[in-house]
Amino acid sequence: MPSKTWTIALLTVGVAALAGCTSTPRDPYQLKVGQCLVKADDSGLVEAVDPIDCSEPHAAEVFASLTAEGNEYPGRDKLQEQAAGCAPKFEEFIGKPYTQSDLKITYFHPTEESWKQGDRQILCIASVPTGTVTSSLKGSSR
């Protein structure tokens, strides 16, 4: 399967990307809910991420997966609108409404190229604003 490039955007601030430091980067398309990532940064596009065990120091975790709507590539703005569906899923996973949390929401969404390859997944990611954690954010009520 060809590598996909995903765009990540910070829900309230702008463009962001996730990357890590382990030796086995993975296609973002393969990430699953509950997987942790080393850190969030601001590089814009990402082709590989480094999921790690949530007991290791990390700053981000996949908390939901949404399916993008439409037959034709809807464009970045429409995908960002659809990613607003991450906020209600945040409370289900974290245990606290996003508006009351110190965590940030970022997300991966398909690029036009990955859309052509059948990619429709929007991954919702919770990240700590500073530092790291050594456990899952699930049920943390942060």
Short mmCIF file of C-alpha atoms in Angstrom, two decimals:
data_model
loop_
_atom_site.label_atom_id
_atom_site.label_comp_id
_atom_site.label_asym_id
_atom_site.label_seq_id
_atom_site.Cartn_x
_atom_site.Cartn_y
_atom_site.Cartn_z
CA MET A 1 0.00 0.00 0.00
CA PRO A 2 1.47 3.38 -0.95
CA SER A 3 2.31 5.81 1.82
CA LYS A 4 -0.33 8.43 2.52
CA THR A 5 0.32 11.99 3.57
CA TRP A 6 -2.12 13.38 6.13
CA THR A 7 -2.80 16.91 7.05
CA ILE A 8 -3.21 17.65 10.72
CA ALA A 9 -4.81 20.77 12.04
CA LEU A 10 -5.13 22.11 15.53
CA LEU A 11 -8.86 22.46 16.11
CA THR A 12 -8.72 25.91 17.64
CA VAL A 13 -5.37 27.35 16.59
CA GLY A 14 -4.27 26.26 13.11
CA VAL A 15 -2.09 23.69 11.43
CA ALA A 16 -0.14 21.19 13.52
CA ALA A 17 1.46 17.79 13.03
CA LEU A 18 2.37 14.83 15.13
CA ALA A 19 5.64 12.97 14.95
CA GLY A 20 7.76 10.89 17.27
CA CYS A 21 11.18 9.51 17.97
CA THR A 22 10.97 5.71 17.89
CA SER A 23 12.72 3.63 15.24
CA THR A 24 9.59 2.22 13.57
CA PRO A 25 7.51 5.03 12.09
CA ARG A 26 4.07 3.98 10.87
CA ASP A 27 1.65 5.24 8.30
CA PRO A 28 -0.86 7.52 10.12
CA TYR A 29 -3.62 5.55 8.40
CA GLN A 30 -2.73 2.58 10.62
CA LEU A 31 -3.22 4.42 13.92
CA LYS A 32 -5.99 3.19 16.21
CA VAL A 33 -7.96 4.74 19.03
CA GLY A 34 -5.97 4.45 22.26
CA GLN A 35 -2.53 4.61 20.66
CA CYS A 36 -0.16 7.16 22.15
CA LEU A 37 2.27 9.42 20.27
CA VAL A 38 5.50 10.94 21.48
CA LYS A 39 4.67 14.59 20.80
CA ALA A 40 2.77 17.20 18.83
CA ASP A 41 4.64 19.78 16.76
CA ASP A 42 3.86 22.33 14.05
CA SER A 43 5.29 20.84 10.85
CA GLY A 44 1.95 20.77 8.96
CA LEU A 45 2.05 17.48 7.01
CA VAL A 46 3.00 14.07 8.27
CA GLU A 47 3.76 10.85 6.43
CA ALA A 48 4.78 8.73 9.41
CA VAL A 49 4.14 8.70 13.13
CA ASP A 50 5.67 6.80 16.00
CA PRO A 51 3.07 5.23 18.27
CA ILE A 52 4.45 4.16 21.62
CA ASP A 53 3.18 2.34 24.68
CA CYS A 54 1.13 4.74 26.79
CA SER A 55 3.25 3.89 29.85
CA GLU A 56 6.19 5.63 28.14
CA PRO A 57 6.45 9.45 28.26
CA HIS A 58 4.18 10.88 25.56
CA ALA A 59 2.20 14.02 24.82
CA ALA A 60 -0.63 12.83 22.57
CA GLU A 61 -3.19 10.02 22.20
CA VAL A 62 -5.68 9.05 19.49
CA PHE A 63 -9.12 9.27 21.12
CA ALA A 64 -11.57 8.83 18.23
CA SER A 65 -11.89 8.01 14.55
CA LEU A 66 -14.45 9.65 12.26
CA THR A 67 -15.31 8.89 8.65
CA ALA A 68 -15.14 11.85 6.27
CA GLU A 69 -18.24 12.38 4.15
CA GLY A 70 -18.51 12.81 0.39
CA ASN A 71 -17.62 11.02 -2.80
CA GLU A 72 -15.36 13.77 -4.15
CA TYR A 73 -12.51 15.23 -2.11
CA PRO A 74 -14.29 17.93 -0.08
CA GLY A 75 -11.24 20.14 0.44
CA ARG A 76 -9.34 21.04 3.55
CA ASP A 77 -11.88 23.53 4.92
CA LYS A 78 -14.76 21.04 4.72
CA LEU A 79 -12.63 18.31 6.30
CA GLN A 80 -11.77 20.67 9.13
CA GLU A 81 -15.50 21.35 9.59
CA GLN A 82 -16.15 17.60 9.74
CA ALA A 83 -13.34 17.22 12.28
CA ALA A 84 -15.41 19.38 14.65
CA GLY A 85 -17.07 16.02 15.39
CA CYS A 86 -13.98 15.25 17.50
CA ALA A 87 -15.16 17.52 20.34
CA PRO A 88 -18.18 15.39 21.40
CA LYS A 89 -16.02 12.25 21.23
CA PHE A 90 -13.46 13.96 23.48
CA GLU A 91 -15.77 13.90 26.51
CA GLU A 92 -16.61 10.22 25.93
CA PHE A 93 -12.92 9.26 25.94
CA ILE A 94 -11.38 11.76 28.38
CA GLY A 95 -14.32 12.07 30.78
CA LYS A 96 -14.55 15.85 30.70
CA PRO A 97 -15.98 18.31 28.14
CA TYR A 98 -13.35 19.77 25.84
CA THR A 99 -14.34 23.31 26.85
CA GLN A 100 -13.38 22.52 30.47
CA SER A 101 -10.17 20.64 29.68
CA ASP A 102 -6.53 21.70 29.69
CA LEU A 103 -5.87 19.28 26.79
CA LYS A 104 -5.81 20.33 23.13
CA ILE A 105 -7.48 18.60 20.19
CA THR A 106 -5.57 18.01 17.00
CA TYR A 107 -6.54 15.73 14.15
CA PHE A 108 -5.34 13.98 11.02
CA HIS A 109 -7.49 14.25 7.93
CA PRO A 110 -6.97 12.93 4.41
CA THR A 111 -5.13 14.89 1.77
CA GLU A 112 -6.41 15.01 -1.79
CA GLU A 113 -3.84 12.35 -2.70
CA SER A 114 -4.78 9.95 0.12
CA TRP A 115 -8.49 10.52 -0.67
CA LYS A 116 -7.85 9.15 -4.17
CA GLN A 117 -6.45 6.03 -2.47
CA GLY A 118 -9.68 5.52 -0.51
CA ASP A 119 -8.69 7.28 2.70
CA ARG A 120 -11.72 8.72 4.55
CA GLN A 121 -10.46 8.56 8.14
CA ILE A 122 -10.26 11.60 10.42
CA LEU A 123 -8.28 10.75 13.56
CA CYS A 124 -8.96 12.83 16.67
CA ILE A 125 -5.95 13.33 18.93
CA ALA A 126 -5.76 14.74 22.46
CA SER A 127 -2.48 16.35 23.43
CA VAL A 128 -1.08 17.81 26.62
CA PRO A 129 -0.20 21.50 26.30
CA THR A 130 3.23 21.11 27.95
CA GLY A 131 5.33 18.23 29.18
CA THR A 132 4.43 14.56 28.94
CA VAL A 133 2.33 11.92 30.69
CA THR A 134 3.04 8.23 31.36
CA SER A 135 -0.46 6.80 31.23
CA SER A 136 -3.43 6.83 28.90
CA LEU A 137 -5.54 9.97 28.79
CA LYS A 138 -8.64 7.78 28.64
CA GLY A 139 -10.85 8.52 31.64
CA SER A 140 -8.32 11.02 33.00
CA SER A 141 -10.91 13.84 33.31
CA ARG A 142 -8.21 16.38 32.42
#
